[in-house]
Coordinates of C-alpha atoms in Angstrom, one line a residue:
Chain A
X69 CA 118.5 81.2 82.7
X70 CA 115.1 82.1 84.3
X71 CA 112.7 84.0 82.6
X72 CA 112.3 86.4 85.3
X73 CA 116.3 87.1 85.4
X74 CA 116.4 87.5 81.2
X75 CA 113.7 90.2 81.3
X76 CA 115.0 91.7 84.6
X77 CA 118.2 92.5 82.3
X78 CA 116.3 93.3 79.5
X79 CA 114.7 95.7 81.4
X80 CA 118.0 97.1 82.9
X81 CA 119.3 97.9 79.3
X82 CA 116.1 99.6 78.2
X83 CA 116.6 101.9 81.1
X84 CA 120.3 102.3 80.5
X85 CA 119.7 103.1 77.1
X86 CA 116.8 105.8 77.3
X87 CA 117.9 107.1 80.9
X88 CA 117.1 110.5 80.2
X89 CA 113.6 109.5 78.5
X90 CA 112.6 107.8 81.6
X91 CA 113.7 110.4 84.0
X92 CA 111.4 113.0 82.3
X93 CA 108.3 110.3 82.2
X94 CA 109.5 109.5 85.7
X95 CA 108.9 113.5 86.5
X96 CA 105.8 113.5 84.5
X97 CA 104.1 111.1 85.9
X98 CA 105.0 111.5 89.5
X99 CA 103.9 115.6 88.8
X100 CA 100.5 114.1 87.4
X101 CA 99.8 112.4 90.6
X102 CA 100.7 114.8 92.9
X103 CA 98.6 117.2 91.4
X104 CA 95.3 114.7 91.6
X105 CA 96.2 114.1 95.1
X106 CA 97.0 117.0 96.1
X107 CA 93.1 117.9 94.2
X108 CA 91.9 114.4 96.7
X109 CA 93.7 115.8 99.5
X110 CA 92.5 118.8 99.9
X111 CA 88.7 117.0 98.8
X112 CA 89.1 114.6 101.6
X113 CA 89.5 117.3 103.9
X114 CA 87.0 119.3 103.1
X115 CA 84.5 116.4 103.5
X116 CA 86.0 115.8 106.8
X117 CA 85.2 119.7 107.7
X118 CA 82.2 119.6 106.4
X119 CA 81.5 116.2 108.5
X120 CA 83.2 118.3 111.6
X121 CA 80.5 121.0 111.2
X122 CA 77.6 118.9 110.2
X123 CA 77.8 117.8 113.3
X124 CA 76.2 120.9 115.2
X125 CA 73.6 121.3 112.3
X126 CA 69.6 120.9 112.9
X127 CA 67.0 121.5 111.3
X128 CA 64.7 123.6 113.9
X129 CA 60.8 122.9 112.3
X130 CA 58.3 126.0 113.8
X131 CA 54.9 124.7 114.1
X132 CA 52.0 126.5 114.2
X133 CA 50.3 124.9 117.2
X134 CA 51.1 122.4 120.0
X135 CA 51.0 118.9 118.3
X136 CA 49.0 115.7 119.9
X137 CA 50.6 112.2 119.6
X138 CA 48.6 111.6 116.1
X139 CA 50.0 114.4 114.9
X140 CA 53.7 114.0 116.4
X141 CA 53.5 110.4 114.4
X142 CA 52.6 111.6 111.1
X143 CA 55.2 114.3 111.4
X144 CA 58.2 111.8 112.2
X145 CA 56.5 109.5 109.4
X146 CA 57.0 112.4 107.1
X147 CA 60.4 113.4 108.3
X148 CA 61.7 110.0 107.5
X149 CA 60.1 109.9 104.1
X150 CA 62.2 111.9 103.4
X151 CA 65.3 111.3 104.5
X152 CA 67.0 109.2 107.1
X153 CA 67.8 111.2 110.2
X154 CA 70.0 111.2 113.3
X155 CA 67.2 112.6 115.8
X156 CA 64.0 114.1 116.0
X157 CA 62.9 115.9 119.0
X158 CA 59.7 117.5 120.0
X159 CA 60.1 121.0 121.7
X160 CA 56.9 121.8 123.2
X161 CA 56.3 125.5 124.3
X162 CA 57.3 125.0 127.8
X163 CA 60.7 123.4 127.0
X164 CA 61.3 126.2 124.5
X165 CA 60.6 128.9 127.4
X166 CA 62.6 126.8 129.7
X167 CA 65.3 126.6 127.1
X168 CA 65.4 129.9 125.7
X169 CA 64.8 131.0 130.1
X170 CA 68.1 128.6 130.7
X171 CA 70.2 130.7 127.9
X172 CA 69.5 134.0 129.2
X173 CA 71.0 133.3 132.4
X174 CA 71.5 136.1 134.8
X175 CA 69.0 138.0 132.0
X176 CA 66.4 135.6 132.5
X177 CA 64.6 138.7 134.4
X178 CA 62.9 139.9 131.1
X179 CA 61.3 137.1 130.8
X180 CA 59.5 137.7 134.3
X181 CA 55.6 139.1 133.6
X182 CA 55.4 137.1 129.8
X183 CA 53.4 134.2 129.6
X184 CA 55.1 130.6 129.6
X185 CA 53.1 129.8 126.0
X186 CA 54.6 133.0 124.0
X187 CA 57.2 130.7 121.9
X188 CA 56.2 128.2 119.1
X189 CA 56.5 124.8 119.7
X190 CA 59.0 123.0 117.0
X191 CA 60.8 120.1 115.8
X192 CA 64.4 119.7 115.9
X193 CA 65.6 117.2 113.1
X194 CA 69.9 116.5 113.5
X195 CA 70.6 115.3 109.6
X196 CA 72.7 112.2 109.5
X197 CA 76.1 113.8 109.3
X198 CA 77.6 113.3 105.8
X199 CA 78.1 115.3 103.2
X200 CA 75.7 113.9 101.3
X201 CA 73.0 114.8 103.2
X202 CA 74.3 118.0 104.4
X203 CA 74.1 118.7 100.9
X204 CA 70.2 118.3 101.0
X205 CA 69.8 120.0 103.6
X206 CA 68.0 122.6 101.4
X207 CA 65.9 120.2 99.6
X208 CA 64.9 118.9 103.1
X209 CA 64.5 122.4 104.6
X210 CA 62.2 123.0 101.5
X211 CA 60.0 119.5 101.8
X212 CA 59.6 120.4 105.5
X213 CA 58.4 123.4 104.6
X214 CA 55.6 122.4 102.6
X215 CA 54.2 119.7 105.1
X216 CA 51.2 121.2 106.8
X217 CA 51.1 122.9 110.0
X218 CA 54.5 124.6 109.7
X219 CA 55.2 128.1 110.4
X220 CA 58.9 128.2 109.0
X221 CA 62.4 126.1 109.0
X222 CA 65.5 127.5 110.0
X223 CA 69.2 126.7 109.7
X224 CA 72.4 127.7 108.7
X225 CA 71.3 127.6 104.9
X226 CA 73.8 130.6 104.0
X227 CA 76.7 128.4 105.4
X228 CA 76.0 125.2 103.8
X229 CA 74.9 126.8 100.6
X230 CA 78.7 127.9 100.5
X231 CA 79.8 124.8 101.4
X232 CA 78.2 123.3 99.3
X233 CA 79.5 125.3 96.2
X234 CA 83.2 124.9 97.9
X235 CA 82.2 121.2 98.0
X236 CA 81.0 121.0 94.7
X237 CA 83.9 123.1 93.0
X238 CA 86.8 120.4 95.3
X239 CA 84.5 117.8 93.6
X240 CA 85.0 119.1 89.9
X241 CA 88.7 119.8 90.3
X242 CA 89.3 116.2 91.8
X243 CA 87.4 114.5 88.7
X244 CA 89.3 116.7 86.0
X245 CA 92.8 116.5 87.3
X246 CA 92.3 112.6 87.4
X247 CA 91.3 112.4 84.3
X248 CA 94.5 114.9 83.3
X249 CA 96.2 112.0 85.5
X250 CA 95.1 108.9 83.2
X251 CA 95.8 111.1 80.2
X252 CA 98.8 112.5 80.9
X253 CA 100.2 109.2 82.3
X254 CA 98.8 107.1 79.3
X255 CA 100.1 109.5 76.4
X256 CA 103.5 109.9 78.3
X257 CA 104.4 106.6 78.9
X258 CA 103.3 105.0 75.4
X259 CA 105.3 108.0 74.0
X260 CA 108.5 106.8 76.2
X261 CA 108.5 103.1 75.2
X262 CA 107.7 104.3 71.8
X263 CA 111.2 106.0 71.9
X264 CA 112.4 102.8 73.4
X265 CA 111.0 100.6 70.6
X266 CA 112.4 102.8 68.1
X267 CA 115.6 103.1 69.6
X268 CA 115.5 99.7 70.0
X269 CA 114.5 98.6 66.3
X270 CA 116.9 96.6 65.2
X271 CA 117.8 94.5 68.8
X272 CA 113.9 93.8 68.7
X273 CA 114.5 92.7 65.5
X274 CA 117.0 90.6 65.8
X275 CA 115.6 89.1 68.9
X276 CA 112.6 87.9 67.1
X277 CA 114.9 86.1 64.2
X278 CA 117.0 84.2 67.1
X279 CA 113.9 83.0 68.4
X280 CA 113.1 85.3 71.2
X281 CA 108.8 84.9 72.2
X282 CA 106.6 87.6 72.4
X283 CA 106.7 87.0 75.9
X284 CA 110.5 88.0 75.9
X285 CA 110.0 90.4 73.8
X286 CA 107.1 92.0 75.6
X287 CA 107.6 91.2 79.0
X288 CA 110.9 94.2 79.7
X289 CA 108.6 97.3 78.3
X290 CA 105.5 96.0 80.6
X291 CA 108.0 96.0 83.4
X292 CA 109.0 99.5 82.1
X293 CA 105.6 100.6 82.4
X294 CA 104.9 99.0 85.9
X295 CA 108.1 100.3 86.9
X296 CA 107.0 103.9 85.5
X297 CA 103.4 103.5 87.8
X298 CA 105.2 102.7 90.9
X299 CA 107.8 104.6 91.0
X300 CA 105.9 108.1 89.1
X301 CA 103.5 107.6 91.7
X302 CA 105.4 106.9 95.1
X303 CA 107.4 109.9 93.7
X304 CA 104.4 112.0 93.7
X305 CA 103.0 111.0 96.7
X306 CA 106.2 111.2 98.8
X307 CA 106.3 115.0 97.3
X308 CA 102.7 115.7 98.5
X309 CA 103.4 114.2 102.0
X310 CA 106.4 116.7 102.6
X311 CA 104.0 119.3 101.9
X312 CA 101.2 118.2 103.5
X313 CA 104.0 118.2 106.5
X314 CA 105.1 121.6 105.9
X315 CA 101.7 122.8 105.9
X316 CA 100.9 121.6 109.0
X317 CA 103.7 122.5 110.8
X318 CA 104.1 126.4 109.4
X319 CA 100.1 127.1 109.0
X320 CA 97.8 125.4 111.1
X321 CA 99.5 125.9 114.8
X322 CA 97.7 129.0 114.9
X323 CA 95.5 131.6 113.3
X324 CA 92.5 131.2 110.6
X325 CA 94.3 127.7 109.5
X326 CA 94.3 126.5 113.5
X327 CA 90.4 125.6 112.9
X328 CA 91.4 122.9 110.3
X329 CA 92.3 119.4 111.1
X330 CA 94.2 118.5 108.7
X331 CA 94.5 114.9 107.5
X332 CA 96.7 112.8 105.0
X333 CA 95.2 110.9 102.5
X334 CA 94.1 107.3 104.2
X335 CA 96.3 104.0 103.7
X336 CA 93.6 102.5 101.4
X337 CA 93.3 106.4 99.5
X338 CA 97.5 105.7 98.9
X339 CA 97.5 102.3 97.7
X340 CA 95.1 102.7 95.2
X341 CA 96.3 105.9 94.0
X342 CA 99.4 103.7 93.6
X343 CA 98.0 100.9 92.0
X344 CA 95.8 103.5 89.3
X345 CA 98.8 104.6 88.2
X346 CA 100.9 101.2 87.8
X347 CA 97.9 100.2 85.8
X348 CA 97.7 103.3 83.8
X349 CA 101.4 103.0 83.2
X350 CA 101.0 99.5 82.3
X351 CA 98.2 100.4 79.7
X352 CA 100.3 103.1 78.0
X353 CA 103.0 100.6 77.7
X354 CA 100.8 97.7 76.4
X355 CA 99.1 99.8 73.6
X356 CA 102.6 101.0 72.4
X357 CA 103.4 97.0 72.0
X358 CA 100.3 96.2 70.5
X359 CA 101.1 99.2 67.5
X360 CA 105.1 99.0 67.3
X361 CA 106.1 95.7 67.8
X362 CA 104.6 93.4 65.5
X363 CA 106.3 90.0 67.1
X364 CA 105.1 86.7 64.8
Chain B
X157 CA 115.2 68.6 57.0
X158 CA 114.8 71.2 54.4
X159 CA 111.5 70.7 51.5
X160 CA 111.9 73.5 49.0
X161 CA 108.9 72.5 47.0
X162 CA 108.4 75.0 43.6
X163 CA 108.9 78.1 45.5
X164 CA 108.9 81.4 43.6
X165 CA 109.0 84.7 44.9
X166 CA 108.4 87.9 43.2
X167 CA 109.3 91.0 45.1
X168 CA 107.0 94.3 43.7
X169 CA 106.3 95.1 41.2
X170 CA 107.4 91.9 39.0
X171 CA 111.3 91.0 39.9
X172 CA 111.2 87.5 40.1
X173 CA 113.7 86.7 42.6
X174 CA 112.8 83.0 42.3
X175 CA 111.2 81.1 39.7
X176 CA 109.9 77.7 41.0
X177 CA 112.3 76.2 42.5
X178 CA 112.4 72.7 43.9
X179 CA 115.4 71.3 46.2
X180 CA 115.3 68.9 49.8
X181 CA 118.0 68.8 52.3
X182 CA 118.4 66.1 54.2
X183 CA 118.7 65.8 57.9
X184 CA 122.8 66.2 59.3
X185 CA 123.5 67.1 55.3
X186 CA 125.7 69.8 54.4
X187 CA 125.7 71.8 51.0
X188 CA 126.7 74.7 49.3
X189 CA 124.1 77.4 47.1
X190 CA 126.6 79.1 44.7
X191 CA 125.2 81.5 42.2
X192 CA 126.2 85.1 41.3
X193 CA 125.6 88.3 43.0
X194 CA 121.2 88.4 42.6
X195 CA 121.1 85.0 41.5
X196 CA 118.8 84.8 44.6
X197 CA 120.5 82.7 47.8
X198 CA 119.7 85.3 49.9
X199 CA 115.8 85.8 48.9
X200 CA 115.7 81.8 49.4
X201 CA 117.3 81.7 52.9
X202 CA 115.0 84.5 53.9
X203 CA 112.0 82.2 53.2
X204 CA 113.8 79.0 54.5
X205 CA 114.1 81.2 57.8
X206 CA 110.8 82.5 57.5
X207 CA 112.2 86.3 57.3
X208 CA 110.3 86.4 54.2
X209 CA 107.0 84.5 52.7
X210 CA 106.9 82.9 49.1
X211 CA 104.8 84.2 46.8
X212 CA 103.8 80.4 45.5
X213 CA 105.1 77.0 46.9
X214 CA 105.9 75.3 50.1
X215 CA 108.5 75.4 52.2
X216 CA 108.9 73.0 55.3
X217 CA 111.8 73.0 58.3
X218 CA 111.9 70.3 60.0
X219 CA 108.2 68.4 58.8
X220 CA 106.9 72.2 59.7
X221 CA 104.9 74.4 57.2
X222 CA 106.7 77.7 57.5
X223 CA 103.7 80.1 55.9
X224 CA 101.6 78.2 58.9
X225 CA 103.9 79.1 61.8
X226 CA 102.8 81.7 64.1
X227 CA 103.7 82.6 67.4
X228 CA 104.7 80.0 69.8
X229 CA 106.0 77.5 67.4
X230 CA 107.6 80.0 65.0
X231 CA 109.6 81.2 67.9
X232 CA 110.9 77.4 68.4
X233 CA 111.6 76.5 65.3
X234 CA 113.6 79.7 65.0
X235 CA 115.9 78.7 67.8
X236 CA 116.8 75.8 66.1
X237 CA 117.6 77.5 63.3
X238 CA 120.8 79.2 63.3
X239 CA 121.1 82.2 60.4
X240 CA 124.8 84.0 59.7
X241 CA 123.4 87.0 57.4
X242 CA 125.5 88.5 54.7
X243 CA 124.3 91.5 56.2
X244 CA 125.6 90.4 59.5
X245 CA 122.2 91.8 61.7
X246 CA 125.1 92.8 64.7
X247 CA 124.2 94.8 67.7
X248 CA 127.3 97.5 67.1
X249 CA 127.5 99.1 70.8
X250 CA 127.1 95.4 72.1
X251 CA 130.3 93.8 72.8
X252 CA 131.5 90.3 70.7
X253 CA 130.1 87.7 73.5
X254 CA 126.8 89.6 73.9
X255 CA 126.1 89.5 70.6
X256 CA 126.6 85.6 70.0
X257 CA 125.1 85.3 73.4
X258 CA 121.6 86.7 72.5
X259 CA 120.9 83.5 70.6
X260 CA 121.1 81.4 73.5
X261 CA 120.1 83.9 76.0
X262 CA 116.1 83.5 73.8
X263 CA 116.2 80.1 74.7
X264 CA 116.6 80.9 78.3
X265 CA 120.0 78.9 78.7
X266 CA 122.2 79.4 81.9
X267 CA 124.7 81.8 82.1
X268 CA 127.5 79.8 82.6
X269 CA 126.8 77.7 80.1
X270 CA 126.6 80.5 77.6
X271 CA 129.9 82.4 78.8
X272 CA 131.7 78.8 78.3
X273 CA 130.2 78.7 74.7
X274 CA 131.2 81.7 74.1
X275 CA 134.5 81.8 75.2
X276 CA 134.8 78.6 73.2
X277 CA 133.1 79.9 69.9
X278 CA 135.4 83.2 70.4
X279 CA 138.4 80.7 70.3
X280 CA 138.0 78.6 67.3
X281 CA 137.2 81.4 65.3
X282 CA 140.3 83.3 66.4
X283 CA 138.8 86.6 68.3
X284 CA 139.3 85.3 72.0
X285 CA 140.8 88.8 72.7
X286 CA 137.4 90.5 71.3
X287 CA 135.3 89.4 73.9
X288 CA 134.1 92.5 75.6
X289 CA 134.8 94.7 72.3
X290 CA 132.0 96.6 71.2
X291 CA 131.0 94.7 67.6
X292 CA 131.1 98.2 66.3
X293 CA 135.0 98.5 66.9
X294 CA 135.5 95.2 64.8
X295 CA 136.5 94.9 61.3
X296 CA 134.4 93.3 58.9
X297 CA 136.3 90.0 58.8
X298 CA 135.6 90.1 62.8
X299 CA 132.1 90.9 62.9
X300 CA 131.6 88.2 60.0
X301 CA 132.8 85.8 62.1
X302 CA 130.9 87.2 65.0
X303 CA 127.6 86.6 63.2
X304 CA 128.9 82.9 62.4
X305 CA 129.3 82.3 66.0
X306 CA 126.1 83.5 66.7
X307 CA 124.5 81.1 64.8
X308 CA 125.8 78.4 65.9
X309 CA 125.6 79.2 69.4
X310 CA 122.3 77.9 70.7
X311 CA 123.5 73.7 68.9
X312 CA 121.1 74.8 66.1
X313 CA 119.9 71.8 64.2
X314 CA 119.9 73.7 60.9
X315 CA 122.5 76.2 60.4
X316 CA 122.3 78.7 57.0
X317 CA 125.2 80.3 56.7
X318 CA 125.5 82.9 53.8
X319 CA 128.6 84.4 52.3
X320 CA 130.3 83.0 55.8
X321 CA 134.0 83.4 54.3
X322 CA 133.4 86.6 51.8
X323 CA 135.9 88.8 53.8
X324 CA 138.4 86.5 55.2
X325 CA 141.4 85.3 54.5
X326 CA 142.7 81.9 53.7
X327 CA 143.4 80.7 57.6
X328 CA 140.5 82.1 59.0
X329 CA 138.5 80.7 55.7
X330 CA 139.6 77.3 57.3
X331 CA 139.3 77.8 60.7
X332 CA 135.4 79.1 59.8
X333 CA 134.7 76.0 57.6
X334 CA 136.3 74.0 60.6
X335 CA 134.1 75.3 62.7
X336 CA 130.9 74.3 60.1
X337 CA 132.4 71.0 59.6
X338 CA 132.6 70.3 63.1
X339 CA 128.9 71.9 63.8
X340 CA 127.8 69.2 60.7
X341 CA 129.3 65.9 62.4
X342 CA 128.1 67.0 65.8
X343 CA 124.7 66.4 63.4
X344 CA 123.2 69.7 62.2
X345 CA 122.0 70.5 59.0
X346 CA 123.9 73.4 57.2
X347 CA 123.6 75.2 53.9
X348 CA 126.2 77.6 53.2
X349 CA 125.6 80.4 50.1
X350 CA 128.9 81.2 48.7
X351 CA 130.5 83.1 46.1
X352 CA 133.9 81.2 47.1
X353 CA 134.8 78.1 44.8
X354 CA 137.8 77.2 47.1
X355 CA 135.9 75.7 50.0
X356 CA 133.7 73.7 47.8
X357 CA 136.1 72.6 45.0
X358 CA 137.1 70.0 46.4
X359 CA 134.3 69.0 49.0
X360 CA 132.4 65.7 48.9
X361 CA 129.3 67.8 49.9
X362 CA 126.4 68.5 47.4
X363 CA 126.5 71.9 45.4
X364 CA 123.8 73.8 44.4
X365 CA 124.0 76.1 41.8
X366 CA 121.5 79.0 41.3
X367 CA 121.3 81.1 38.4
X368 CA 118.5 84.2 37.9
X369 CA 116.4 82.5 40.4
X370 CA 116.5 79.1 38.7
X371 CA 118.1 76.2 40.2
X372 CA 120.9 75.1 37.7
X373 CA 123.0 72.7 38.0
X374 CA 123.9 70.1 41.0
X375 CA 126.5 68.1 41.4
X376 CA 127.7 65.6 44.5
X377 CA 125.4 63.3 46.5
X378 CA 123.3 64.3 49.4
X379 CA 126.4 63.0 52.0
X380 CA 125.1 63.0 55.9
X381 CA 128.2 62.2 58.2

């Protein structure tokens, strides 16, 4: 008989004998991940919002006068000092008349009479568009500030202040209900196959006088654990999915919600969520053995 | 096959179950420990099986030190070691041929080969209709002979059977020693702890007599078949 087929069975009585235990850890640990997914779902899609509207963000730089080429290099040297960025473009007075001229449109009328030279020239800096450096978009509104020959630096600071804190808060969540995740799955399973041991006392007992390894002994409540991880987690998952689903369907065809693209979690995003929790399952299980079954 | 080499064990705080006691086995012997009720066969099969360590002495299975086996090796030795407890050590909701069959099942023998042993064990010990009956269900003669079976299941090279026949009757008294006999010409070792003067009265085996943890009295010649 193959080793593989004696703890298969092994395994198979374990879960025969503590069905009810294992359905509860089964529920536990699949509720544990679906809450820290859901958490990383919504996270994920914030970022990809935020990445959405970072993409029509600039940093518009109001300079005091005209600048010549010297000064047009030590500016961009300064820019990128700072920060990487996606573009830097000069706007000289002209342009900005033409621009501002060019919005106006059929308006552009009250504009007849002033001179062409009335508007500030200014650099426009486009961010690199992550959340990362949206998020320093403050600290790099600030350093511009500071650099000589600037009048003032606009953008949309009261939006990505608030996204920010929304940002941050998603961040928080995601980190505390995945450690409530490796907790809750840890305590839960090494409580189950504690059962399991103790139910099983005297069979384990017994096992080691015939002869039985630690291997053989061992290898069914590992198993028990994996089993837990995989299952617990593609439970979980499966759950968030049909939500995600339902969410998209019943909320986001129109209204407020219609601005959102929602995503699902990415293939990679799933299989390691999966694989966390097999290994957290696994650990639970593993430092139950190493206290309650004392093998030779 | 068996060095017993002055071996006392004294359980807390001072019992002494065994008081240096000295005895070898040889290999494809067979022998009986008789002693009364606490004399201590029991305490010295739990240390020849390595359920239990001396407190002084040396014991050795098979050339093997057994307070220096750990692990791996223990494990082996153990499978060659087949134990019928007085306290029988039965899995109750398990039926009669899962029971005997977790002793080979350890030693990762096919299943074929363990139903046929089974079957065949079940047999000669007269419980062929108790194959799938939970050991629980049985009577205590039945799950006596259950826990004989499941020691000599795997071939075991040293079989220690103790108090095999306390709750049988005459036939199945025979059909059990049978069953040891046949288990000591196929060539294993066995040491059987009895109360029961019948099946050793008139055996040509070597008995062992134990009295408050001392080793009395022998009589008969080490006799390998």
């Amino acid at each position: 008989m193959s080793f593989l087929f004696t703890v298969l069975r092994q395994l198979g009585r374990n879960l025969r004998q503590t069905w009810g235990v294992q359905i509860m850890t089964l529920l536990t640990v699949a509720l544990s991940v679906l809450i820290f997914s859901f958490s990383y779902l919504v996270y994920t899609n914030i970022v990809h919002f935020g990445d959405r509207l970072s993409e029509n963000i600039r940093l518009i730089v109001y300079l005091d006068e005209e600048p010549g080429p010297e000064l047009r290099k030590q500016l961009e040297r300064k820019i990128l000092q700072f920060d990487d960025v996606e573009e830097i473009n000069f706007v000289s007075r002209e342009q900005a008349y033409n621009r501002f001229k060019a919005q106006l449109g059929e308006n552009a009328a009250v504009l007849d009479g002033m001179p062409k030279n009335f508007l500030s020239p200014s650099v426009e800096v486009v961010p690199l568009n992550t959340l990362t450096h949206l998020n320093r978009l403050k600290d790099f509104s600030d350093y511009l500030s500071k650099m000589g020959g600037i009048q003032k630096v606009q953008f949309g600071q009261n939006w990505v202040e608030k996204f920010n804190y929304t940002s941050q808060l998603i961040t928080i969540i995601v980190i505390a209900s995945g450690a409530l995740l490796i907790l809750t799955t840890i305590f839960i399973v090494a409580h189950t196959i504690r059962l399991t041991i103790l139910g099983r006392h005297n069979e384990l007992e017994l096992l080691k006088l015939v002869g039985a390894t630690n291997n053989y002994i061992r290898a069914p409540f590992l198993l028990e654990g994996l089993l837990q991880g995989l299952l617990g987690s593609s439970i979980g998952l499966g759950t968030l999915y049909a939500l995600f689903l339902w969410v998209k369907i019943h909320f986001t065809t129109s209204g407020f919600m219609a601005i959102f693209d929602f995503t699902f979690l990415n293939p990679w995003g799933t299989v390691i969520i999966i694989l966390s929790s097999i290994l957290l399952c696994t650990i639970g299980s593993w430092v139950t053995m190493q206290r309650f079954v004392k093998v030779c | 096959m068996i060095e017993v080499i002055k071996v006392a064990k004294i359980y807390p705080p001072d019992i002494n179950a065994l008081h240096e006691i000295s005895l070898t086995v040889s290999r494809g012997e067979m022998c009986f420990l008789t002693g009364k009720s606490g004399a201590g066969k029991t305490t010295l099969f739990k240390l020849i099986c390595n359920m239990d360590q001396a407190t002084s002495g040396l014991i050795e299975v098979d050339g093997q030190k057994m307070n220096l086996l750990r692990g791996r090796k223990l494990s082996q030795l153990r499978q060659k070691i087949g134990v019928a407890y007085q306290d029988f050590k039965l899995l109750p909701k398990r039926t009669a041929a899962e029971n005997i069959a977790v002793s080979m099942e350890v030693s990762y023998k096919k299943p074929q080969i363990i139903r046929d042993r089974v079957c065949s064990l079940l047999d000669q010990l007269g419980l062929a209709d108790k194959y799938n009956i939970p050991t629980g269900e049985l009577s205590h003669g039945e799950q006596q002979r259950v826990t004989l079976a499941r020691a000599v299941a795997n071939f075991p090279t040293l079989i220690l059977a103790d108090e095999p026949t306390g709750n049988l009757d005459a036939v199945t008294t025979k059909r059990v020693m049978r069953l040891l006999s046949n288990c000591n010409k196929d060539g294993a070792t066995i040491l059987i702890a009895t109360h029961d003067e019948t099946i050793f009265r008139k055996s040509s085996h070597r008995v062992l007599e134990i009295t408050n943890g001392r080793l009395k009295k022998m009589t008969g010649v080490p006799t390998v078949p």
